[in-house]
Amino acid sequence: MSTNSSRVGQLLLQASACISWKQDVEGAVYHLANCLLLLGFMGGSGVYGCFYFFGFLSAGYLCCVLWGWFSACGLDIVLWSFLLAVVCLLQLAHLVYRLREDTLAEEFDLLYKTLCLPLQVPLQTYKEIVHCCEEQVLTLATEQTYAVEGETPINRLSLLLSGRVRVSQDGQFLHYIFPYQFMDSPEWESLQPSEEGVFQVTLTAETSCSYISWSRKSLHLLLTKERYISCLFSALLGYDISEKLYTLNDKLFAKFGLRFDIRLPSLYHVLGPTAADPGPESEKGDEEVCEPAASPPQATPTSLQQTPPSSPPPAATNFPAPPSWARLSRPDSGILGEDSTSLVLEDFEEVSGSESFMDYRSDGEYMR
């Protein structure tokens, strides 16, 4: 070890020192090259930082090539500077290729910024989701049906990108589907991966619509493989279904003046009588709905009967009668038979008549 260090010391001491320094300075190209290298080494991190870094380094080493060729007249300076400039240019080309590969179509880019970026979903994960739908944007013409009640099989999951879709059942309007909402989230959640079923509602495009669609089989494979994507879809689908339930609840409130609990098992089937021509009978039924019925007077205890007659009797408490529309039968359809309809209505009457069920009226009162 000491022998090696002594040899290095001898080489340094015996090296020929500069006899005389050059009086004139190097040309402008040499100083420009060093300035570009200095700016390049001041670059930051990230994709754009790498562009800045390798861009200035490439320009600086190219200036070194020119300086070595015209001023220094050194072959080694030219070769090394040229090699470093080529490496920097190749790195820039690689960055451009990566950016071009990560670029999404306009519809998918807007979908990412609207739906996934607020949830801080990584771009690479989003690209896997987009790749699962084959990066295809499908369209619906005005009044074209996406699904027909009782006929269209549930074999995909779709997300609306633009336009508006009308949801109806038995010819009765339920609610709308707006952009960046799932078109068939309730149907997706209602079936297991191994089960099959058909739509219970009809989906019709009211305007020109565009949407993306995932095949049921391929999406289930992706959700089974990627746990993060599975949790993401569970959150998005749960939020979408809750929005649809609140939309139905608001529709009932606007129609009857009563706000029902969305957890009722039969709320979906309590959308009122069938679509028919409005007449005196229907108006009379609506009036009966809004009019609460008085309950029979409560029996007075024995201790209260001995009170002086001047004391006023206790006021009778008014309880709302079960809505008359809950007992109206719906038209026969392929979805619910007579037995299932009667069971649903019995469940609704049982829940609405219990003491634990509470409604919130439009005037701000809670009533049981």
GROMACS .gro file of C-alpha atoms in nm, residues 50-249:
model
  200
   50CYS     CA    1  -3.505   1.616  -1.691
   51PHE     CA    2  -3.596   1.796  -2.013
   52TYR     CA    3  -3.428   2.110  -1.881
   53PHE     CA    4  -3.123   1.920  -1.756
   54PHE     CA    5  -3.047   1.713  -2.067
   55GLY     CA    6  -3.144   1.995  -2.303
   56PHE     CA    7  -2.884   2.237  -2.167
   57LEU     CA    8  -2.621   1.962  -2.136
   58SER     CA    9  -2.668   1.866  -2.501
   59ALA     CA   10  -2.626   2.226  -2.613
   60GLY     CA   11  -2.321   2.271  -2.389
   61TYR     CA   12  -2.140   1.960  -2.514
   62LEU     CA   13  -2.211   2.052  -2.875
   63CYS     CA   14  -2.043   2.387  -2.810
   64CYS     CA   15  -1.746   2.195  -2.662
   65VAL     CA   16  -1.725   1.996  -2.985
   66LEU     CA   17  -1.709   2.319  -3.186
   67TRP     CA   18  -1.448   2.464  -2.951
   68GLY     CA   19  -1.230   2.152  -2.966
   69TRP     CA   20  -1.253   2.139  -3.346
   70PHE     CA   21  -1.187   2.505  -3.429
   71SER     CA   22  -0.991   2.647  -3.131
   72ALA     CA   23  -0.828   2.376  -2.918
   73CYS     CA   24  -0.760   2.149  -3.218
   74GLY     CA   25  -0.768   1.844  -2.992
   75LEU     CA   26  -0.908   1.517  -3.116
   76ASP     CA   27  -0.971   1.387  -2.766
   77ILE     CA   28  -1.172   1.697  -2.673
   78VAL     CA   29  -1.386   1.658  -2.984
   79LEU     CA   30  -1.450   1.287  -2.931
   80TRP     CA   31  -1.541   1.310  -2.563
   81SER     CA   32  -1.764   1.611  -2.612
   82PHE     CA   33  -1.937   1.449  -2.906
   83LEU     CA   34  -1.995   1.129  -2.708
   84LEU     CA   35  -2.148   1.316  -2.414
   85ALA     CA   36  -2.369   1.521  -2.649
   86VAL     CA   37  -2.500   1.203  -2.816
   87VAL     CA   38  -2.584   1.047  -2.476
   88CYS     CA   39  -2.780   1.356  -2.373
   89LEU     CA   40  -2.970   1.365  -2.703
   90LEU     CA   41  -3.063   0.997  -2.669
   91GLN     CA   42  -3.193   1.063  -2.321
   92LEU     CA   43  -3.408   1.346  -2.455
   93ALA     CA   44  -3.547   1.117  -2.726
   94HIS     CA   45  -3.635   0.859  -2.460
   95LEU     CA   46  -3.820   1.121  -2.255
   96VAL     CA   47  -4.019   1.234  -2.560
   97TYR     CA   48  -4.114   0.872  -2.632
   98ARG     CA   49  -4.229   0.819  -2.272
   99LEU     CA   50  -4.442   1.132  -2.280
  100ARG     CA   51  -4.598   1.034  -2.611
  101GLU     CA   52  -4.675   0.688  -2.475
  102ASP     CA   53  -4.842   0.830  -2.162
  103THR     CA   54  -5.062   1.070  -2.359
  104LEU     CA   55  -5.432   0.980  -2.343
  105ALA     CA   56  -5.716   1.064  -2.576
  106GLU     CA   57  -5.909   1.381  -2.502
  107GLU     CA   58  -6.212   1.199  -2.359
  108PHE     CA   59  -6.004   0.977  -2.131
  109ASP     CA   60  -5.784   1.267  -2.021
  110LEU     CA   61  -6.091   1.470  -1.921
  111LEU     CA   62  -6.236   1.167  -1.744
  112TYR     CA   63  -5.915   1.127  -1.543
  113LYS     CA   64  -5.911   1.493  -1.439
  114THR     CA   65  -6.280   1.488  -1.344
  115LEU     CA   66  -6.322   1.150  -1.174
  116CYS     CA   67  -5.985   1.004  -1.076
  117LEU     CA   68  -5.750   1.296  -1.016
  118PRO     CA   69  -5.952   1.429  -0.717
  119LEU     CA   70  -5.913   1.081  -0.562
  120GLN     CA   71  -5.535   1.090  -0.633
  121VAL     CA   72  -5.548   0.780  -0.850
  122PRO     CA   73  -5.205   0.712  -1.006
  123LEU     CA   74  -5.189   0.761  -1.380
  124GLN     CA   75  -5.047   0.414  -1.436
  125THR     CA   76  -5.342   0.260  -1.249
  126TYR     CA   77  -5.585   0.467  -1.453
  127LYS     CA   78  -5.418   0.347  -1.772
  128GLU     CA   79  -5.483  -0.014  -1.667
  129ILE     CA   80  -5.851   0.069  -1.621
  130VAL     CA   81  -5.867   0.238  -1.962
  131HIS     CA   82  -5.683  -0.050  -2.125
  132CYS     CA   83  -5.947  -0.287  -1.986
  133CYS     CA   84  -6.217  -0.110  -2.189
  134GLU     CA   85  -5.992  -0.126  -2.499
  135GLU     CA   86  -5.978   0.256  -2.511
  136GLN     CA   87  -6.297   0.269  -2.718
  137VAL     CA   88  -6.558   0.545  -2.692
  138LEU     CA   89  -6.905   0.425  -2.793
  139THR     CA   90  -7.197   0.645  -2.898
  140LEU     CA   91  -7.575   0.648  -2.871
  141ALA     CA   92  -7.801   0.841  -3.106
  142THR     CA   93  -8.102   1.036  -2.981
  143GLU     CA   94  -8.383   0.804  -2.862
  144GLN     CA   95  -8.160   0.501  -2.906
  145THR     CA   96  -8.195   0.248  -2.626
  146TYR     CA   97  -7.896   0.126  -2.432
  147ALA     CA   98  -8.095  -0.144  -2.248
  148VAL     CA   99  -8.451  -0.275  -2.273
  149GLU     CA  100  -8.641  -0.384  -1.965
  150GLY     CA  101  -8.659  -0.761  -1.933
  151GLU     CA  102  -8.457  -0.827  -2.251
  152THR     CA  103  -8.103  -0.686  -2.241
  153PRO     CA  104  -7.860  -0.910  -2.050
  154ILE     CA  105  -7.635  -0.763  -1.781
  155ASN     CA  106  -7.295  -0.834  -1.933
  156ARG     CA  107  -7.109  -0.502  -1.904
  157LEU     CA  108  -7.059  -0.187  -1.700
  158SER     CA  109  -7.076   0.153  -1.872
  159LEU     CA  110  -6.988   0.509  -1.776
  160LEU     CA  111  -7.155   0.804  -1.949
  161LEU     CA  112  -6.912   1.065  -2.085
  162SER     CA  113  -7.151   1.312  -2.250
  163GLY     CA  114  -7.522   1.353  -2.310
  164ARG     CA  115  -7.820   1.252  -2.097
  165VAL     CA  116  -7.992   0.915  -2.056
  166ARG     CA  117  -8.352   0.862  -1.937
  167VAL     CA  118  -8.429   0.569  -1.705
  168SER     CA  119  -8.785   0.433  -1.703
  169GLN     CA  120  -8.976   0.127  -1.588
  170ASP     CA  121  -9.304   0.010  -1.736
  171GLY     CA  122  -9.310   0.334  -1.935
  172GLN     CA  123  -9.283   0.541  -1.616
  173PHE     CA  124  -8.997   0.789  -1.580
  174LEU     CA  125  -8.761   0.727  -1.285
  175HIS     CA  126  -8.459   0.955  -1.316
  176TYR     CA  127  -8.186   1.083  -1.549
  177ILE     CA  128  -7.824   0.975  -1.587
  178PHE     CA  129  -7.580   1.260  -1.640
  179PRO     CA  130  -7.215   1.266  -1.759
  180TYR     CA  131  -6.958   1.086  -1.546
  181GLN     CA  132  -7.222   0.864  -1.386
  182PHE     CA  133  -7.245   0.488  -1.429
  183MET     CA  134  -7.532   0.378  -1.647
  184ASP     CA  135  -7.589   0.035  -1.493
  185SER     CA  136  -7.430   0.041  -1.148
  186PRO     CA  137  -7.735  -0.111  -0.966
  187GLU     CA  138  -7.744  -0.400  -1.212
  188TRP     CA  139  -7.369  -0.456  -1.172
  189GLU     CA  140  -7.392  -0.474  -0.793
  190SER     CA  141  -7.704  -0.691  -0.796
  191LEU     CA  142  -7.528  -0.992  -0.951
  192GLN     CA  143  -7.238  -1.210  -0.850
  193PRO     CA  144  -6.965  -1.274  -1.108
  194SER     CA  145  -7.106  -1.619  -1.181
  195GLU     CA  146  -7.470  -1.507  -1.205
  196GLU     CA  147  -7.667  -1.386  -1.505
  197GLY     CA  148  -7.958  -1.149  -1.529
  198VAL     CA  149  -8.144  -0.894  -1.739
  199PHE     CA  150  -8.216  -0.526  -1.695
  200GLN     CA  151  -8.524  -0.430  -1.492
  201VAL     CA  152  -8.536  -0.079  -1.639
  202THR     CA  153  -8.512   0.075  -1.984
  203LEU     CA  154  -8.231   0.321  -2.062
  204THR     CA  155  -8.292   0.560  -2.352
  205ALA     CA  156  -8.065   0.837  -2.479
  206GLU     CA  157  -8.240   1.174  -2.477
  207THR     CA  158  -7.950   1.340  -2.660
  208SER     CA  159  -7.647   1.224  -2.853
  209CYS     CA  160  -7.440   1.039  -2.595
  210SER     CA  161  -7.093   0.894  -2.570
  211TYR     CA  162  -6.982   0.637  -2.314
  212ILE     CA  163  -6.718   0.378  -2.235
  213SER     CA  164  -6.800   0.020  -2.151
  214TRP     CA  165  -6.615  -0.258  -1.972
  215SER     CA  166  -6.689  -0.620  -2.044
  216ARG     CA  167  -6.817  -0.794  -1.731
  217LYS     CA  168  -6.569  -1.080  -1.756
  218SER     CA  169  -6.259  -0.871  -1.824
  219LEU     CA  170  -6.345  -0.617  -1.554
  220HIS     CA  171  -6.401  -0.891  -1.296
  221LEU     CA  172  -6.059  -1.036  -1.383
  222LEU     CA  173  -5.899  -0.694  -1.336
  223LEU     CA  174  -6.075  -0.637  -1.002
  224THR     CA  175  -5.966  -0.979  -0.880
  225LYS     CA  176  -5.607  -0.913  -0.981
  226GLU     CA  177  -5.572  -0.553  -0.855
  227ARG     CA  178  -5.703  -0.490  -0.504
  228TYR     CA  179  -5.656  -0.112  -0.530
  229ILE     CA  180  -5.870  -0.094  -0.845
  230SER     CA  181  -6.131  -0.313  -0.676
  231CYS     CA  182  -6.155  -0.074  -0.381
  232LEU     CA  183  -6.170   0.222  -0.620
  233PHE     CA  184  -6.463   0.075  -0.816
  234SER     CA  185  -6.643  -0.018  -0.494
  235ALA     CA  186  -6.625   0.344  -0.377
  236LEU     CA  187  -6.731   0.487  -0.715
  237LEU     CA  188  -7.018   0.243  -0.760
  238GLY     CA  189  -7.142   0.290  -0.404
  239TYR     CA  190  -7.146   0.668  -0.444
  240ASP     CA  191  -7.322   0.639  -0.780
  241ILE     CA  192  -7.595   0.410  -0.643
  242SER     CA  193  -7.654   0.638  -0.344
  243GLU     CA  194  -7.695   0.935  -0.580
  244LYS     CA  195  -7.959   0.742  -0.775
  245LEU     CA  196  -8.144   0.654  -0.453
  246TYR     CA  197  -8.148   1.015  -0.340
  247THR     CA  198  -8.278   1.114  -0.683
  248LEU     CA  199  -8.569   0.872  -0.643
  249ASN     CA  200  -8.632   1.005  -0.291
   0.00000   0.00000   0.00000
